């Protein structure tokens, strides 16, 4: 071309994704690793074990920066995540941040660090991101069988921005404000999810008489969907009634915000906007109101009771069955957690951590409020100021405890046997309310996050 020979390239970068001629994506993973390790070095300079930025800030950096960088274009290169070489590089990234979050020694294993930090393995997050993309694109997921996934309304189905419906809603807080509404019909709507079941209801108040309509949603549907379905049903009731004026009152601000927004892509909200427009074209005036939930407002309480009854007692085919993306995310996360649990149990590492936590879920519940300290981390991993650990890494001549020069000083000895910690052990036994303390007692107490004596 123009007198120059066009050479073949072994890789090309398209929109930030490096594609090689054999589709191994090794170059892309290597670039991700280099980029995130450079970022870690910057964090490492400002976050040390006992001083510097708080571990939760490091967690925020990992969640908001490192994961998005790593998972970029996950749907394209996710199959490469099955290779052990790629998993090893992802572990290198995650291990460094996990160790920094829990304030551990660098010798702590990947399995122990990620479990105590509550970080799902990156290769599992990669699979999640890819599966979620495919679900959003095709609207199906094997685990859902024949259930359709809720998809966003494409731009081609929406109105031109210049012709988009302009509407809003008014906030009401008291019965007096509701009574002051000048309209011939008031329609209260509500949605409810109780005992894993979902329902919606519409209560129409006309001339002092109440008419209630109940709707059943599939169990996987969300409260948000139920609230939007209730508003849609209220608009249908209004359209059939022939009333010239009506006020629709809902206690879901998120549903009302979606309906009144010109940028909404939710299908139920989109349908509600079209119904409002149809009502206005037919000469019916529709006003939207937000009312405070569980404030003793008569109409709202009636709608709430009816929605709960619809969820629990209505025996019929669901009026709405589309699965929300939030439920898909929950399914994918449960699948990832089950695989993580299997890996953790089958791993030869984290033997001390497994004494206290038999599953990642237990560790997450114990430390989700940020109660993990660097001293507690040493105890939970066995990597700390113990003679057994220091001897293993040739930092001390023998592994025995100074208390008798015979017993090996490890986690179990310090917690249960060493006389040098007898007073602290006695205080802990009084807090727990048991006799002689055992490792099972400590594990149970730690899982309940009520172990103030462990320092």
Short mmCIF file of C-alpha atoms in Angstrom, two decimals:
data_model
loop_
_atom_site.label_atom_id
_atom_site.label_comp_id
_atom_site.label_asym_id
_atom_site.label_seq_id
_atom_site.Cartn_x
_atom_site.Cartn_y
_atom_site.Cartn_z
CA UNK A 1 0.00 0.00 0.00
CA UNK A 2 1.54 3.30 -1.18
CA UNK A 3 4.73 1.42 -1.96
CA UNK A 4 5.01 -0.19 1.46
CA UNK A 5 4.57 -3.86 2.32
CA UNK A 6 1.87 -4.55 4.93
CA UNK A 7 3.34 -6.74 7.66
CA UNK A 8 1.43 -9.23 9.74
CA UNK A 9 1.15 -8.45 13.44
CA UNK A 10 0.99 -11.09 16.16
CA UNK A 11 -1.26 -8.95 18.34
CA UNK A 12 -3.47 -5.89 18.10
CA UNK A 13 -5.01 -3.61 20.71
CA UNK A 14 -8.69 -2.80 20.16
CA UNK A 15 -10.52 -0.56 22.64
CA UNK A 16 -8.07 -1.48 25.41
CA UNK A 17 -8.20 -5.25 24.76
CA UNK A 18 -5.02 -6.91 23.45
CA UNK A 19 -5.90 -9.73 21.02
CA UNK A 20 -3.11 -12.07 19.93
CA UNK A 21 -3.01 -14.25 16.84
CA UNK A 22 -3.77 -17.44 18.84
CA UNK A 23 -6.46 -15.89 21.08
CA UNK A 24 -4.59 -16.84 24.26
CA UNK A 25 -4.94 -13.31 25.71
CA UNK A 26 -1.64 -13.84 27.53
CA UNK A 27 -0.42 -10.37 26.56
CA UNK A 28 -3.63 -8.79 27.85
CA UNK A 29 -3.37 -10.58 31.20
CA UNK A 30 0.31 -9.63 31.47
CA UNK A 31 -0.56 -5.98 30.87
CA UNK A 32 -3.32 -6.11 33.50
CA UNK A 33 -0.92 -7.67 36.01
CA UNK A 34 1.74 -5.01 35.40
CA UNK A 35 -0.77 -2.18 35.65
CA UNK A 36 -2.35 -3.38 38.90
CA UNK A 37 0.99 -4.27 40.52
CA UNK A 38 2.21 -0.72 39.80
CA UNK A 39 -0.95 0.55 41.47
CA UNK A 40 -0.32 -1.71 44.47
CA UNK A 41 3.17 -0.31 44.90
CA UNK A 42 1.71 3.17 45.23
CA UNK A 43 -0.79 1.97 47.83
CA UNK A 44 1.93 0.03 49.64
CA UNK A 45 3.97 3.19 50.17
CA UNK A 46 1.04 4.81 52.00
CA UNK A 47 -0.38 1.80 53.86
CA UNK A 48 1.70 -0.14 56.35
CA UNK A 49 0.69 -2.70 58.96
CA UNK A 50 0.44 -0.32 61.93
CA UNK A 51 0.26 3.11 60.27
CA UNK A 52 -0.83 4.83 57.08
CA UNK A 53 -4.15 4.76 55.29
CA UNK A 54 -6.91 2.62 56.77
CA UNK A 55 -7.31 -0.95 55.43
CA UNK A 56 -10.84 -0.11 54.31
CA UNK A 57 -9.42 2.54 52.00
CA UNK A 58 -7.21 -0.14 50.47
CA UNK A 59 -10.33 -2.30 50.07
CA UNK A 60 -12.09 0.59 48.34
CA UNK A 61 -9.15 1.03 45.95
CA UNK A 62 -9.26 -2.68 45.17
CA UNK A 63 -13.03 -2.73 44.63
CA UNK A 64 -13.34 0.55 42.71
CA UNK A 65 -10.12 0.47 40.68
CA UNK A 66 -8.36 -2.92 40.57
CA UNK A 67 -11.41 -5.09 39.89
CA UNK A 68 -12.77 -2.87 37.06
CA UNK A 69 -9.31 -2.82 35.42
CA UNK A 70 -9.01 -6.60 35.70
CA UNK A 71 -12.55 -7.40 34.58
CA UNK A 72 -12.58 -5.03 31.61
CA UNK A 73 -13.89 -6.84 28.49
CA UNK A 74 -14.36 -9.98 30.62
CA UNK A 75 -16.84 -11.50 28.18
CA UNK A 76 -14.13 -11.57 25.48
CA UNK A 77 -11.27 -13.14 27.40
CA UNK A 78 -13.06 -15.04 30.20
CA UNK A 79 -12.29 -18.49 28.65
CA UNK A 80 -8.59 -17.74 29.21
CA UNK A 81 -9.31 -17.59 32.93
CA UNK A 82 -9.51 -21.39 33.00
CA UNK A 83 -5.76 -21.68 32.36
CA UNK A 84 -3.58 -22.20 35.42
CA UNK A 85 -1.04 -19.65 34.20
CA UNK A 86 -3.70 -16.94 33.99
CA UNK A 87 -5.13 -17.91 37.39
CA UNK A 88 -1.64 -17.65 38.89
CA UNK A 89 -1.26 -14.07 37.62
CA UNK A 90 -4.68 -13.11 38.93
CA UNK A 91 -3.77 -14.63 42.31
CA UNK A 92 -0.61 -12.53 42.37
CA UNK A 93 -2.69 -9.38 41.98
CA UNK A 94 -5.30 -10.31 44.55
CA UNK A 95 -2.96 -11.76 47.15
CA UNK A 96 -1.03 -8.51 47.55
CA UNK A 97 -4.16 -6.45 48.13
CA UNK A 98 -5.73 -9.08 50.41
CA UNK A 99 -2.62 -9.17 52.60
CA UNK A 100 -2.60 -5.39 52.79
CA UNK A 101 -6.29 -5.28 53.77
CA UNK A 102 -5.87 -7.73 56.66
CA UNK A 103 -2.44 -6.41 57.69
CA UNK A 104 -0.70 -9.78 57.47
CA UNK A 105 2.85 -10.94 56.81
CA UNK A 106 3.78 -11.48 53.16
CA UNK A 107 4.18 -15.22 53.82
CA UNK A 108 0.43 -15.67 54.43
CA UNK A 109 -1.12 -17.91 51.77
CA UNK A 110 -3.47 -16.68 49.08
CA UNK A 111 -6.31 -18.83 50.45
CA UNK A 112 -6.05 -17.47 54.00
CA UNK A 113 -5.61 -13.85 52.89
CA UNK A 114 -8.62 -13.79 50.55
CA UNK A 115 -10.88 -15.59 53.03
CA UNK A 116 -10.08 -13.19 55.88
CA UNK A 117 -10.30 -10.18 53.57
CA UNK A 118 -13.61 -11.41 52.12
CA UNK A 119 -12.41 -11.08 48.49
CA UNK A 120 -13.94 -13.50 46.01
CA UNK A 121 -11.18 -15.05 43.81
CA UNK A 122 -10.62 -12.97 40.70
CA UNK A 123 -11.04 -15.84 38.26
CA UNK A 124 -14.51 -16.49 39.73
CA UNK A 125 -15.33 -12.79 39.45
CA UNK A 126 -14.21 -13.01 35.82
CA UNK A 127 -16.65 -15.85 35.17
CA UNK A 128 -19.42 -13.89 36.91
CA UNK A 129 -18.83 -10.78 34.79
CA UNK A 130 -18.81 -12.79 31.56
CA UNK A 131 -21.97 -14.72 32.48
CA UNK A 132 -23.76 -11.52 33.46
CA UNK A 133 -22.87 -9.90 30.13
CA UNK A 134 -24.18 -12.90 28.18
CA UNK A 135 -27.37 -12.92 30.25
CA UNK A 136 -28.02 -9.23 29.61
CA UNK A 137 -27.31 -9.68 25.92
CA UNK A 138 -29.40 -12.79 25.26
CA UNK A 139 -31.89 -12.58 28.15
CA UNK A 140 -31.34 -16.18 29.25
CA UNK A 141 -29.33 -18.11 31.83
CA UNK A 142 -29.07 -21.94 32.01
CA UNK A 143 -29.92 -21.93 35.73
CA UNK A 144 -33.17 -20.05 35.00
CA UNK A 145 -34.36 -22.62 32.43
CA UNK A 146 -37.30 -21.04 30.57
CA UNK A 147 -37.63 -17.88 32.68
CA UNK A 148 -37.08 -14.67 30.71
CA UNK A 149 -34.63 -12.11 32.07
CA UNK A 150 -35.71 -8.49 32.25
CA UNK A 151 -34.00 -6.47 29.53
CA UNK A 152 -33.63 -2.72 29.11
CA UNK A 153 -35.80 -0.89 26.61
CA UNK A 154 -33.69 -0.12 23.50
CA UNK A 155 -33.41 3.46 22.32
CA UNK A 156 -35.33 2.60 19.15
CA UNK A 157 -38.48 1.88 21.18
CA UNK A 158 -38.37 5.11 23.13
CA UNK A 159 -39.88 8.42 22.00
CA UNK A 160 -37.84 11.22 20.49
CA UNK A 161 -36.31 13.34 23.29
CA UNK A 162 -38.25 16.37 22.06
CA UNK A 163 -41.52 14.44 22.38
CA UNK A 164 -40.75 12.66 25.64
CA UNK A 165 -43.41 12.88 28.36
CA UNK A 166 -42.62 15.51 30.99
CA UNK A 167 -44.09 14.64 34.35
CA UNK A 168 -43.19 14.69 38.02
CA UNK A 169 -44.52 13.72 41.44
CA UNK A 170 -45.41 15.48 44.69
CA UNK A 171 -44.43 14.36 48.17
CA UNK A 172 -47.09 13.97 50.88
CA UNK A 173 -46.47 13.15 54.54
CA UNK A 174 -49.77 13.44 56.41
CA UNK A 175 -53.43 12.49 56.11
CA UNK A 176 -54.32 16.18 55.90
CA UNK A 177 -52.16 16.64 52.81
CA UNK A 178 -53.72 13.59 51.18
CA UNK A 179 -57.24 14.81 52.00
CA UNK A 180 -56.42 18.18 50.43
CA UNK A 181 -55.89 16.62 46.99
CA UNK A 182 -58.65 17.87 44.69
CA UNK A 183 -59.52 14.81 42.63
CA UNK A 184 -62.49 12.50 42.30
CA UNK A 185 -60.44 9.28 42.60
CA UNK A 186 -57.44 8.28 44.69
CA UNK A 187 -55.52 5.10 43.92
CA UNK A 188 -52.99 3.75 46.43
CA UNK A 189 -50.40 1.24 45.20
CA UNK A 190 -47.87 -0.93 46.97
CA UNK A 191 -45.61 -3.94 46.48
CA UNK A 192 -44.35 -6.43 49.03
CA UNK A 193 -41.88 -9.30 49.32
CA UNK A 194 -42.43 -11.49 52.35
CA UNK A 195 -41.24 -15.03 53.14
CA UNK A 196 -39.63 -15.19 49.70
CA UNK A 197 -42.92 -14.41 47.91
CA UNK A 198 -43.80 -11.24 46.00
CA UNK A 199 -47.12 -9.48 45.55
CA UNK A 200 -48.62 -6.13 44.54
CA UNK A 201 -51.93 -4.40 45.20
CA UNK A 202 -54.03 -1.45 44.11
CA UNK A 203 -56.59 0.20 46.41
CA UNK A 204 -59.02 2.53 44.62
CA UNK A 205 -60.89 5.01 46.83
CA UNK A 206 -63.92 6.53 45.11
CA UNK A 207 -66.78 8.24 46.96
CA UNK A 208 -65.54 6.78 50.25
CA UNK A 209 -65.65 3.21 48.92
CA UNK A 210 -62.56 1.02 48.64
CA UNK A 211 -61.94 -1.39 45.76
CA UNK A 212 -58.91 -3.64 46.01
CA UNK A 213 -57.08 -5.53 43.27
CA UNK A 214 -54.28 -7.97 44.06
CA UNK A 215 -51.51 -9.24 41.81
CA UNK A 216 -49.16 -12.19 42.14
CA UNK A 217 -45.55 -12.00 40.99
CA UNK A 218 -43.09 -14.88 40.64
CA UNK A 219 -40.98 -15.56 43.71
CA UNK A 220 -37.81 -14.39 41.98
CA UNK A 221 -39.30 -10.94 41.29
CA UNK A 222 -38.16 -7.96 43.36
CA UNK A 223 -40.08 -5.40 45.42
CA UNK A 224 -39.05 -2.75 42.88
CA UNK A 225 -40.79 -4.73 40.12
CA UNK A 226 -43.85 -5.16 42.34
CA UNK A 227 -44.07 -1.41 42.97
CA UNK A 228 -43.83 -0.63 39.26
CA UNK A 229 -46.37 -3.33 38.39
CA UNK A 230 -48.78 -1.85 40.95
CA UNK A 231 -48.49 1.61 39.39
CA UNK A 232 -49.01 0.12 35.91
CA UNK A 233 -52.09 -1.71 37.17
CA UNK A 234 -53.42 1.50 38.72
CA UNK A 235 -53.07 3.26 35.37
CA UNK A 236 -54.95 0.40 33.68
CA UNK A 237 -57.75 0.66 36.26
CA UNK A 238 -57.91 4.40 35.66
CA UNK A 239 -58.04 3.98 31.89
CA UNK A 240 -60.99 1.57 32.13
CA UNK A 241 -62.87 3.58 34.74
CA UNK A 242 -63.41 6.61 32.55
CA UNK A 243 -62.68 8.99 35.44
CA UNK A 244 -61.45 12.37 34.31
CA UNK A 245 -59.19 12.96 37.31
CA UNK A 246 -57.16 10.60 39.46
CA UNK A 247 -54.27 10.68 41.92
CA UNK A 248 -51.93 7.69 42.12
CA UNK A 249 -50.17 7.45 45.47
CA UNK A 250 -47.15 5.18 45.99
CA UNK A 251 -44.61 4.85 48.82
CA UNK A 252 -41.81 3.83 46.42
CA UNK A 253 -39.71 6.84 45.52
CA UNK A 254 -37.42 4.73 43.33
CA UNK A 255 -40.37 3.60 41.20
CA UNK A 256 -41.68 7.15 40.86
CA UNK A 257 -38.21 8.44 39.97
CA UNK A 258 -37.92 5.81 37.24
CA UNK A 259 -41.32 6.71 35.79
CA UNK A 260 -40.76 10.47 35.83
CA UNK A 261 -37.24 10.24 34.37
CA UNK A 262 -36.94 10.80 30.62
CA UNK A 263 -33.88 8.54 30.56
CA UNK A 264 -35.50 5.44 32.06
CA UNK A 265 -34.74 2.13 30.35
CA UNK A 266 -36.74 -0.08 32.70
CA UNK A 267 -39.51 -1.79 30.76
CA UNK A 268 -42.21 -1.48 33.44
CA UNK A 269 -41.39 2.20 33.96
CA UNK A 270 -41.41 2.69 30.19
CA UNK A 271 -44.86 1.10 29.95
CA UNK A 272 -46.14 3.28 32.79
CA UNK A 273 -45.01 6.42 30.94
CA UNK A 274 -46.83 5.26 27.81
CA UNK A 275 -50.02 4.63 29.82
CA UNK A 276 -49.84 8.09 31.42
CA UNK A 277 -49.50 9.59 27.96
CA UNK A 278 -52.49 7.56 26.70
CA UNK A 279 -54.61 8.70 29.63
CA UNK A 280 -53.78 12.33 28.97
CA UNK A 281 -54.53 11.94 25.28
CA UNK A 282 -57.95 10.55 26.31
CA UNK A 283 -58.59 13.66 28.44
CA UNK A 284 -57.82 12.02 31.79
CA UNK A 285 -55.69 13.98 34.25
CA UNK A 286 -53.17 11.82 36.15
CA UNK A 287 -51.16 13.09 39.10
CA UNK A 288 -48.42 11.08 40.83
CA UNK A 289 -47.74 11.36 44.57
CA UNK A 290 -45.22 9.89 46.97
CA UNK A 291 -46.49 9.08 50.47
CA UNK A 292 -44.45 8.09 53.48
CA UNK A 293 -44.51 4.34 54.16
CA UNK A 294 -45.52 2.85 57.53
CA UNK A 295 -46.62 6.25 58.82
CA UNK A 296 -50.19 5.19 59.63
CA UNK A 297 -51.66 6.64 56.42
CA UNK A 298 -54.93 4.78 55.93
CA UNK A 299 -54.82 4.24 52.18
CA UNK A 300 -51.16 3.25 52.15
CA UNK A 301 -51.64 0.81 55.02
CA UNK A 302 -54.56 -0.80 53.18
CA UNK A 303 -52.45 -1.21 50.03
CA UNK A 304 -49.55 -2.63 52.06
CA UNK A 305 -51.81 -5.20 53.74
CA UNK A 306 -53.33 -6.20 50.41
CA UNK A 307 -49.89 -6.58 48.80
CA UNK A 308 -48.74 -8.89 51.60
CA UNK A 309 -51.93 -10.94 51.29
CA UNK A 310 -51.37 -11.21 47.53
CA UNK A 311 -47.82 -12.47 48.09
CA UNK A 312 -48.77 -15.04 50.72
CA UNK A 313 -52.29 -16.18 49.86
CA UNK A 314 -53.03 -15.50 46.18
CA UNK A 315 -53.22 -18.86 44.39
CA UNK A 316 -52.92 -18.20 40.69
CA UNK A 317 -50.47 -17.99 37.84
CA UNK A 318 -48.07 -15.05 38.34
CA UNK A 319 -49.22 -11.86 36.66
CA UNK A 320 -45.56 -10.99 36.12
CA UNK A 321 -42.76 -13.52 35.71
CA UNK A 322 -39.76 -11.68 34.26
CA UNK A 323 -36.57 -12.20 36.25
CA UNK A 324 -34.68 -9.07 37.42
CA UNK A 325 -30.95 -8.70 36.89
CA UNK A 326 -30.50 -8.51 40.67
CA UNK A 327 -31.73 -12.10 40.97
CA UNK A 328 -29.35 -13.20 38.20
CA UNK A 329 -26.46 -11.60 40.09
CA UNK A 330 -27.52 -13.42 43.24
CA UNK A 331 -27.59 -16.78 41.42
CA UNK A 332 -24.17 -16.20 39.92
CA UNK A 333 -22.74 -15.14 43.28
CA UNK A 334 -24.15 -18.22 45.05
CA UNK A 335 -22.56 -20.42 42.40
CA UNK A 336 -19.20 -18.64 42.83
CA UNK A 337 -19.36 -18.91 46.62
CA UNK A 338 -20.02 -22.66 46.38
CA UNK A 339 -16.98 -23.12 44.14
CA UNK A 340 -14.87 -20.95 46.45
CA UNK A 341 -15.94 -23.09 49.40
CA UNK A 342 -14.86 -26.25 47.58
CA UNK A 343 -11.47 -24.76 46.72
CA UNK A 344 -10.93 -23.58 50.27
CA UNK A 345 -11.73 -26.96 51.79
CA UNK A 346 -9.58 -28.87 49.29
CA UNK A 347 -6.59 -26.55 49.57
CA UNK A 348 -3.53 -27.69 51.49
CA UNK A 349 -2.88 -24.11 52.63
CA UNK A 350 -4.53 -22.02 55.38
CA UNK A 351 -4.48 -24.89 57.88
CA UNK A 352 -4.56 -22.54 60.90
CA UNK A 353 -7.32 -20.38 59.39
CA UNK A 354 -9.44 -23.50 58.81
CA UNK A 355 -9.35 -24.21 62.55
CA UNK A 356 -11.34 -21.02 63.13
CA UNK A 357 -13.37 -20.81 59.91
CA UNK A 358 -14.55 -23.83 57.95
CA UNK A 359 -15.93 -21.64 55.15
CA UNK A 360 -15.29 -18.20 53.61
CA UNK A 361 -18.87 -17.24 54.52
CA UNK A 362 -18.13 -17.61 58.25
CA UNK A 363 -15.07 -15.38 58.00
CA UNK A 364 -16.99 -12.76 56.05
CA UNK A 365 -19.75 -12.61 58.64
CA UNK A 366 -17.23 -12.31 61.46
CA UNK A 367 -15.31 -9.39 59.96
CA UNK A 368 -17.77 -7.62 57.66
CA UNK A 369 -17.84 -4.69 60.10
CA UNK A 370 -14.06 -4.23 59.98
CA UNK A 371 -13.07 -5.78 63.33
CA UNK A 372 -9.93 -7.50 62.02
CA UNK A 373 -6.60 -6.19 63.41
CA UNK A 374 -3.03 -7.11 62.51
CA UNK A 375 -2.56 -8.92 65.86
CA UNK A 376 -5.71 -10.95 65.34
CA UNK A 377 -4.57 -11.69 61.79
CA UNK A 378 -1.36 -13.21 63.14
CA UNK A 379 -3.39 -15.46 65.42
CA UNK A 380 -5.80 -16.54 62.68
CA UNK A 381 -3.06 -17.33 60.16
CA UNK A 382 -0.26 -18.62 62.40
CA UNK A 383 2.10 -16.20 60.65
CA UNK A 384 3.34 -13.90 63.39
CA UNK A 385 5.54 -13.64 66.44
CA UNK A 386 5.41 -17.34 67.29
CA UNK A 387 8.60 -19.31 67.88
CA UNK A 388 7.35 -22.09 65.62
CA UNK A 389 6.82 -19.64 62.74
CA UNK A 390 10.10 -17.78 63.30
CA UNK A 391 12.01 -21.06 63.48
CA UNK A 392 10.41 -22.27 60.26
CA UNK A 393 11.76 -19.21 58.43
CA UNK A 394 15.14 -19.46 60.19
CA UNK A 395 14.63 -16.32 62.24
CA UNK A 396 14.96 -18.17 65.56
CA UNK A 397 17.10 -21.03 66.80
CA UNK A 398 14.33 -23.26 68.20
CA UNK A 399 10.51 -23.40 68.08
CA UNK A 400 9.93 -23.82 71.83
CA UNK A 401 8.03 -21.46 74.10
CA UNK A 402 9.95 -19.50 76.79
CA UNK A 403 7.40 -20.69 79.36
CA UNK A 404 8.99 -24.15 79.71
CA UNK A 405 11.54 -24.52 76.88
CA UNK A 406 9.78 -27.74 75.84
CA UNK A 407 6.39 -26.95 74.29
CA UNK A 408 6.24 -25.67 70.71
CA UNK A 409 5.03 -22.08 70.70
CA UNK A 410 2.29 -21.99 68.09
CA UNK A 411 -1.26 -20.63 67.94
CA UNK A 412 -2.80 -23.53 69.83
CA UNK A 413 -0.22 -23.39 72.64
CA UNK A 414 -0.57 -19.61 73.10
CA UNK A 415 -4.36 -19.73 73.20
CA UNK A 416 -4.91 -22.85 75.31
CA UNK A 417 -1.82 -23.83 77.28
CA UNK A 418 0.81 -21.12 77.79
CA UNK A 419 0.81 -19.92 81.46
CA UNK A 420 2.06 -16.52 80.39
CA UNK A 421 -1.41 -15.78 78.99
CA UNK A 422 -3.37 -17.44 81.81
CA UNK A 423 -4.97 -14.20 83.02
CA UNK A 424 -6.23 -13.21 79.58
CA UNK A 425 -7.46 -16.77 79.07
CA UNK A 426 -9.37 -16.63 82.36
CA UNK A 427 -11.03 -13.35 81.37
CA UNK A 428 -12.09 -14.87 78.06
CA UNK A 429 -13.52 -17.96 79.80
CA UNK A 430 -15.64 -15.67 81.98
CA UNK A 431 -16.88 -13.74 78.93
CA UNK A 432 -17.80 -16.93 77.07
CA UNK A 433 -19.19 -18.58 80.19
CA UNK A 434 -17.50 -21.96 79.79
CA UNK A 435 -15.04 -24.03 81.81
CA UNK A 436 -11.63 -24.74 80.34
CA UNK A 437 -11.56 -23.11 76.94
CA UNK A 438 -11.02 -25.16 73.76
CA UNK A 439 -10.30 -24.31 70.12
CA UNK A 440 -13.93 -25.10 69.30
CA UNK A 441 -15.05 -22.50 71.85
CA UNK A 442 -12.74 -19.89 70.33
CA UNK A 443 -13.92 -20.70 66.82
CA UNK A 444 -17.58 -20.43 67.80
CA UNK A 445 -17.00 -17.20 69.71
CA UNK A 446 -15.08 -15.66 66.84
CA UNK A 447 -17.81 -16.53 64.35
CA UNK A 448 -20.34 -14.77 66.57
CA UNK A 449 -18.01 -11.71 66.60
CA UNK A 450 -18.28 -11.43 70.39
CA UNK A 451 -14.69 -12.09 71.44
CA UNK A 452 -13.48 -8.82 73.00
CA UNK A 453 -10.79 -10.61 75.03
CA UNK A 454 -8.87 -11.76 71.95
CA UNK A 455 -6.20 -9.12 71.27
#
